[in-house]
Amino acid sequence: MSQQFRLQLDLQWFAGEKTEPATPKKRHEARKKGQVAKSMDLPAAFILLFSFMSFLMFGSYMKEKIINIFRSMLEKDLVMDVTMGNVQVLFANLVKQGFLILAPLFVIVVVIAVLGNYGQIGFMFIGEPLMMKFSKINPLSGFKKMFSMRTVIEFLKSVLKMSIIGYVVYTTLLGEKDKLFGLGHAPIESTFTYIASVTLNLGIKIGAVLIVLAIFDFIYQKYEFEKSIRMSKQDIKDEYKKSEGDPHIKGKIRAKQRQMAMQRMMQEVPKADVIITNPTHFAVALKYDAKNMQAPTVIAKGTDYMALKIREIAKQHGVMTMENKPLARAIYAQVEIGEAIPAELFQAVAEVLAYVYKIKGRTN
């Protein structure tokens, strides 16, 4: 294999390697497909933490509501006549009381779930991930996913989480060992209060630990997402061609636009008052209408072949041509088509127009 051929292969390999960050267009397309950097553990960890914290905040409220439900049932509901109407009223009342007890927890869970997802990916509502795709139920694809590197990493993450949670539970219960052994001699109310306190303490600790782990998981998901949407240099070139158009096609379009502009310019030459020439390399067509223009205006200009065409059209339509090398060059260099003559050229242009008007038998 020759060195040149090997170099070509190396260049092709590097051109196809996905080493470049994704473009905004690629990111937008990925987002439309539901592909975003998101950790499912982060909202779940926040929900767990704030759920247990809500028990601390609303525990007394919930306790009072539950006691009132049992008090009402023991004092009133057990001695009432059992009829269809009474049972319906009793059931509706229990549902209402249960909803009032759990309402603060539901509100907190919903708010935290929304904020946890919005903080990661913002507002996103798409239907493509919900569409039925037979590739999703392909056994071969599922088998490959089961033994992919991502599955292994997810398994290791789960093992790490369970190990850390187990350690937190073990150390917490170990610290409460003496009190736990003494529960057999404690009143039932004290036992329940103590168990609830330990459970809340464990829940908050576990929630805090899971949040820390979820933050690292989000960083990892961000890295994996950026890696998955990387582009090769060739991908970027292809995207540019699709979005901006093929350079060859754009060149043809610009050439066609120049041709059309030239045709429009040539159509204006017969309306000129005078053509100032170099005499062969430059030609500038001037027009002045005192009613509509503040100063003479360039309506056409060109060099070499274009200058020749301007002079030919002027000759065909009887437009006067005057040779003035410095003025022709100055106007061509300083004034674009459709623009008025600048102040520094007023005097020279005025003399030319005065001469033209005199020849034509016109007055200013």
Coordinates of C-alpha atoms in Angstrom, one line a residue:
M1 CA 0.0 0.0 0.0
S2 CA 1.5 3.3 -1.1
Q3 CA 2.0 6.1 1.4
Q4 CA -0.3 8.4 -0.5
F5 CA -3.1 5.9 -0.5
R6 CA -2.7 5.3 3.2
L7 CA -2.8 9.0 3.8
Q8 CA -6.1 9.2 1.9
L9 CA -7.5 6.4 4.0
D10 CA -6.4 8.2 7.2
L11 CA -8.0 11.4 6.1
Q12 CA -11.3 9.7 5.2
W13 CA -11.3 8.0 8.6
F14 CA -10.7 11.2 10.5
A15 CA -13.4 13.0 8.4
G16 CA -15.9 10.3 9.4
E17 CA -15.0 10.2 13.1
K18 CA -17.5 12.0 15.2
T19 CA -15.3 14.5 17.1
E20 CA -17.2 17.8 16.6
P21 CA -19.9 19.2 19.0
A22 CA -23.4 19.0 17.6
T23 CA -24.7 22.0 15.8
P24 CA -27.8 23.9 17.0
K25 CA -29.8 22.3 14.1
K26 CA -28.7 18.8 15.2
R27 CA -29.7 19.6 18.8
H28 CA -33.1 20.9 17.7
E29 CA -33.7 17.7 15.6
A30 CA -32.7 15.5 18.5
R31 CA -35.0 17.4 20.9
K32 CA -37.9 17.0 18.5
K33 CA -37.3 13.2 18.7
G34 CA -37.2 13.4 22.5
Q35 CA -33.5 12.9 22.8
V36 CA -32.3 15.1 25.6
A37 CA -29.9 15.0 28.5
K38 CA -32.1 13.9 31.4
S39 CA -31.7 11.9 34.6
M40 CA -34.7 10.0 35.7
D41 CA -33.2 9.6 39.2
L42 CA -33.1 13.3 39.9
P43 CA -36.9 14.0 40.1
A44 CA -37.4 10.7 41.9
A45 CA -34.8 11.7 44.5
F46 CA -36.3 15.1 45.1
I47 CA -39.8 13.6 45.3
L48 CA -38.6 11.2 48.0
L49 CA -36.8 13.8 50.0
F50 CA -39.6 16.4 49.9
S51 CA -42.3 13.7 50.6
F52 CA -40.6 12.8 53.9
M53 CA -40.1 16.5 54.6
S54 CA -43.8 17.1 54.0
F55 CA -44.5 14.5 56.7
L56 CA -42.4 16.6 59.1
M57 CA -44.2 19.8 58.1
F58 CA -47.8 18.4 57.9
G59 CA -47.4 15.5 60.3
S60 CA -49.5 17.0 63.1
Y61 CA -52.2 18.0 60.6
M62 CA -52.4 14.5 59.2
K63 CA -52.3 13.0 62.7
E64 CA -55.2 15.2 63.8
K65 CA -57.3 14.4 60.7
I66 CA -56.7 10.6 61.2
I67 CA -57.7 10.7 64.9
N68 CA -60.8 12.6 64.0
I69 CA -61.8 10.0 61.4
F70 CA -61.4 7.1 63.9
R71 CA -63.1 9.1 66.7
S72 CA -66.1 9.8 64.3
M73 CA -66.3 6.2 63.3
L74 CA -66.1 4.8 66.9
E75 CA -68.5 7.4 68.4
K76 CA -71.1 7.8 65.6
D77 CA -70.7 5.5 62.6
L78 CA -70.7 2.2 64.5
V79 CA -74.1 2.9 66.1
M80 CA -75.9 4.2 63.0
D81 CA -78.4 2.2 61.0
V82 CA -76.8 0.4 58.0
T83 CA -78.7 1.5 54.9
M84 CA -77.7 2.2 51.3
G85 CA -77.9 5.9 51.8
N86 CA -75.9 5.9 55.1
V87 CA -73.2 3.7 53.6
Q88 CA -72.8 6.0 50.6
V89 CA -72.6 9.1 52.8
L90 CA -70.1 7.3 55.0
F91 CA -67.9 6.3 52.0
A92 CA -68.1 9.7 50.4
N93 CA -67.0 11.3 53.8
L94 CA -64.1 8.9 54.2
V95 CA -62.9 9.7 50.6
K96 CA -63.2 13.4 51.3
Q97 CA -61.2 13.1 54.6
G98 CA -58.6 10.9 53.0
F99 CA -58.1 13.4 50.1
L100 CA -57.7 16.3 52.6
I101 CA -55.1 14.3 54.5
L102 CA -53.1 13.5 51.4
A103 CA -53.7 16.7 49.5
P104 CA -50.5 18.5 50.8
L105 CA -48.4 15.5 49.9
F106 CA -49.9 15.3 46.4
V107 CA -49.4 19.0 45.7
I108 CA -45.7 18.8 46.8
V109 CA -45.1 15.6 44.8
V110 CA -46.6 17.1 41.6
V111 CA -44.8 20.5 42.0
I112 CA -41.4 18.8 42.6
A113 CA -41.9 16.4 39.7
V114 CA -42.7 19.2 37.3
L115 CA -39.8 21.4 38.5
G116 CA -37.4 18.4 38.5
N117 CA -38.1 17.7 34.9
Y118 CA -38.4 21.3 33.8
G119 CA -35.1 22.2 35.4
Q120 CA -33.3 19.6 33.3
I121 CA -35.0 19.9 29.8
G122 CA -37.3 22.9 30.0
F123 CA -40.8 22.7 28.5
M124 CA -41.1 19.9 26.0
F125 CA -44.2 18.2 24.7
I126 CA -43.6 15.8 21.7
G127 CA -45.5 12.8 20.4
E128 CA -42.8 11.0 18.4
P129 CA -41.5 8.8 21.3
L130 CA -45.1 7.6 21.8
M131 CA -45.5 6.4 18.3
M132 CA -45.6 2.7 17.6
K133 CA -42.3 1.4 16.2
F134 CA -41.7 -2.3 15.5
S135 CA -38.0 -1.9 16.1
K136 CA -38.8 -1.3 19.8
I137 CA -40.2 -4.9 20.0
N138 CA -37.5 -6.5 17.9
P139 CA -36.1 -9.4 20.1
L140 CA -32.7 -9.0 18.5
S141 CA -32.5 -5.3 19.4
G142 CA -33.7 -6.1 22.9
F143 CA -31.1 -8.8 23.4
K144 CA -28.4 -6.4 22.3
K145 CA -29.6 -3.8 24.7
M146 CA -29.6 -6.3 27.6
F147 CA -25.8 -6.9 27.1
S148 CA -24.8 -3.4 26.0
M149 CA -22.4 -1.2 27.9
R150 CA -25.2 1.2 29.0
T151 CA -27.0 -1.7 30.6
V152 CA -23.9 -2.7 32.5
I153 CA -23.4 0.9 33.7
E154 CA -27.1 1.1 34.8
F155 CA -26.7 -2.2 36.7
L156 CA -23.5 -0.9 38.5
K157 CA -25.4 2.4 39.3
S158 CA -28.2 0.4 40.9
V159 CA -25.8 -1.7 42.9
L160 CA -24.0 1.4 44.1
K161 CA -27.3 3.1 45.1
M162 CA -28.5 0.0 47.0
S163 CA -25.1 -0.4 48.7
I164 CA -25.0 3.3 49.9
I165 CA -28.7 3.1 51.0
G166 CA -28.0 -0.1 52.9
Y167 CA -25.1 1.5 54.6
V168 CA -27.1 4.5 55.6
V169 CA -29.9 2.3 57.0
Y170 CA -27.4 0.1 58.8
T171 CA -25.6 2.9 60.5
T172 CA -28.8 4.7 61.4
L173 CA -30.4 1.6 63.0
L174 CA -27.1 0.7 64.7
G175 CA -27.1 4.1 66.4
E176 CA -30.6 3.5 67.6
K177 CA -29.9 -0.1 68.8
D178 CA -30.4 0.5 72.5
K179 CA -33.7 2.3 72.0
L180 CA -35.0 -0.3 69.5
F181 CA -34.3 -3.1 72.1
G182 CA -36.2 -1.1 74.7
L183 CA -39.4 -0.8 72.6
G184 CA -40.8 -4.0 74.1
H185 CA -41.3 -2.2 77.5
A186 CA -42.6 1.1 76.0
P187 CA -46.2 2.2 75.6
I188 CA -47.7 1.6 72.2
E189 CA -48.1 5.3 71.5
S190 CA -44.5 6.0 72.3
T191 CA -43.4 3.0 70.2
F192 CA -45.4 4.3 67.1
T193 CA -44.0 7.8 67.7
Y194 CA -40.4 6.6 67.9
I195 CA -40.8 4.3 64.8
A196 CA -42.3 7.2 62.8
S197 CA -39.4 9.5 63.9
V198 CA -36.8 6.9 62.8
T199 CA -38.6 6.3 59.5
L200 CA -38.7 10.0 58.8
N201 CA -35.0 10.4 59.7
L202 CA -34.1 7.5 57.4
G203 CA -36.3 8.8 54.6
I204 CA -34.7 12.2 54.7
K205 CA -31.2 10.8 54.8
I206 CA -31.9 8.4 51.9
G207 CA -33.5 11.2 49.9
A208 CA -30.4 13.5 50.4
V209 CA -28.0 10.7 49.4
L210 CA -30.1 9.9 46.3
I211 CA -30.1 13.6 45.3
V212 CA -26.3 13.6 45.4
L213 CA -26.1 10.4 43.4
A214 CA -28.7 11.8 40.9
I215 CA -26.6 14.9 40.3
F216 CA -23.7 12.8 39.3
D217 CA -26.1 10.7 37.2
F218 CA -27.3 13.9 35.4
I219 CA -23.7 14.9 34.7
Y220 CA -23.1 11.4 33.3
Q221 CA -26.3 11.6 31.2
K222 CA -25.2 15.0 29.9
Y223 CA -21.9 13.5 28.9
E224 CA -23.5 10.5 27.2
F225 CA -26.0 12.7 25.4
E226 CA -23.3 15.1 24.1
K227 CA -21.3 12.0 23.0
S228 CA -24.2 10.5 21.2
I229 CA -25.0 13.6 19.1
R230 CA -21.4 14.4 18.1
M231 CA -20.9 15.0 14.4
S232 CA -18.1 14.4 12.0
K233 CA -16.6 17.1 9.9
Q234 CA -18.4 15.6 6.9
D235 CA -21.7 15.6 8.8
I236 CA -21.3 19.4 9.4
K237 CA -20.4 20.0 5.8
D238 CA -23.5 18.0 4.6
E239 CA -25.7 19.9 7.1
Y240 CA -24.4 23.2 5.8
K241 CA -25.1 22.1 2.2
K242 CA -28.7 21.2 3.1
S243 CA -29.4 24.3 5.1
E244 CA -27.5 26.8 3.0
G245 CA -27.6 25.1 -0.3
D246 CA -25.0 23.5 -2.5
P247 CA -22.2 26.1 -3.3
H248 CA -22.4 25.2 -7.0
I249 CA -26.2 25.8 -7.1
K250 CA -25.8 29.0 -5.1
G251 CA -23.1 30.2 -7.6
K252 CA -25.5 29.5 -10.5
I253 CA -28.3 31.4 -8.7
R254 CA -26.0 34.4 -8.1
A255 CA -24.9 34.3 -11.7
K256 CA -28.6 34.3 -12.8
Q257 CA -29.3 37.2 -10.4
R258 CA -26.3 39.2 -11.8
Q259 CA -27.6 38.5 -15.3
M260 CA -31.1 39.8 -14.5
A261 CA -29.6 42.8 -12.7
M262 CA -27.5 43.5 -15.9
Q263 CA -30.6 43.3 -18.1
R264 CA -32.5 45.7 -15.8
M265 CA -29.5 48.1 -15.9
M266 CA -29.3 48.0 -19.7
Q267 CA -33.0 48.8 -19.9
E268 CA -32.3 52.1 -18.0
V269 CA -29.5 53.2 -20.3
P270 CA -31.8 54.8 -22.9
K271 CA -33.3 57.0 -20.2
A272 CA -29.9 58.5 -19.4
D273 CA -29.0 62.2 -20.1
V274 CA -25.3 61.4 -20.8
I275 CA -22.8 58.6 -20.8
I276 CA -19.4 59.5 -19.4
T277 CA -16.6 57.3 -20.7
N278 CA -12.9 56.6 -20.2
P279 CA -13.3 56.2 -23.3
T280 CA -13.0 52.3 -23.6
H281 CA -12.6 50.8 -20.2
F282 CA -15.3 52.7 -18.2
A283 CA -18.8 53.9 -18.9
V284 CA -21.2 55.6 -16.5
A285 CA -24.8 56.6 -17.4
L286 CA -26.2 59.6 -15.5
K287 CA -29.8 60.9 -15.3
Y288 CA -31.1 64.1 -13.7
D289 CA -34.7 65.0 -13.1
A290 CA -34.9 68.3 -11.2
K291 CA -38.5 67.5 -10.1
N292 CA -37.8 64.1 -8.5
M293 CA -34.0 64.2 -7.8
Q294 CA -31.9 66.3 -5.6
A295 CA -28.7 65.5 -7.6
P296 CA -27.8 63.5 -10.8
T297 CA -28.1 59.8 -10.3
V298 CA -26.1 56.8 -11.7
I299 CA -28.5 54.5 -13.5
A300 CA -25.9 52.2 -15.1
K301 CA -22.1 51.6 -15.0
G302 CA -19.6 49.1 -16.3
T303 CA -16.1 48.3 -17.4
D304 CA -14.6 46.8 -20.5
Y305 CA -17.4 44.6 -22.1
M306 CA -20.1 46.2 -20.1
A307 CA -18.8 49.6 -20.9
L308 CA -18.9 48.7 -24.6
K309 CA -22.6 47.5 -24.3
I310 CA -23.6 50.7 -22.5
R311 CA -22.1 52.8 -25.3
E312 CA -23.7 50.7 -28.0
I313 CA -27.2 51.0 -26.4
A314 CA -26.7 54.7 -25.9
K315 CA -25.7 55.1 -29.5
Q316 CA -28.8 53.2 -30.7
H317 CA -31.1 55.4 -28.6
G318 CA -29.4 58.7 -29.3
V319 CA -28.0 59.2 -25.8
M320 CA -25.0 61.6 -25.9
T321 CA -21.6 60.2 -24.9
M322 CA -18.8 62.3 -23.5
E323 CA -15.2 61.4 -22.8
N324 CA -13.9 62.4 -19.4
K325 CA -11.4 59.9 -18.0
P326 CA -10.9 61.2 -14.4
L327 CA -14.6 61.8 -13.9
A328 CA -15.6 58.4 -15.3
R329 CA -13.2 56.6 -13.0
A330 CA -14.2 58.7 -10.0
I331 CA -17.9 58.1 -10.5
Y332 CA -17.4 54.4 -11.1
A333 CA -15.3 53.9 -8.0
Q334 CA -17.4 56.1 -5.6
V335 CA -21.0 55.8 -6.6
E336 CA -23.2 52.7 -6.9
I337 CA -26.1 52.2 -9.2
G338 CA -29.1 54.1 -8.0
E339 CA -27.1 56.5 -5.8
A340 CA -26.8 60.2 -6.3
I341 CA -23.5 61.9 -7.2
P342 CA -21.6 63.0 -4.0
A343 CA -21.0 66.7 -3.3
E344 CA -17.3 66.6 -4.3
L345 CA -18.3 65.6 -7.9
F346 CA -21.1 68.1 -8.3
Q347 CA -19.1 70.8 -10.1
A348 CA -17.6 68.4 -12.7
V349 CA -21.0 66.7 -13.3
A350 CA -22.8 70.0 -13.5
E351 CA -20.4 71.2 -16.2
V352 CA -20.9 68.0 -18.2
L353 CA -24.7 68.2 -18.0
A354 CA -24.7 71.9 -18.8
Y355 CA -22.7 71.2 -22.0
V356 CA -25.1 68.3 -22.8
Y357 CA -28.2 70.5 -22.3
K358 CA -26.6 73.2 -24.4
I359 CA -26.0 70.8 -27.2
K360 CA -29.5 69.5 -27.0
G361 CA -30.9 73.0 -26.9
R362 CA -32.1 72.6 -23.3
T363 CA -31.8 74.9 -20.3
N364 CA -31.2 74.0 -16.6

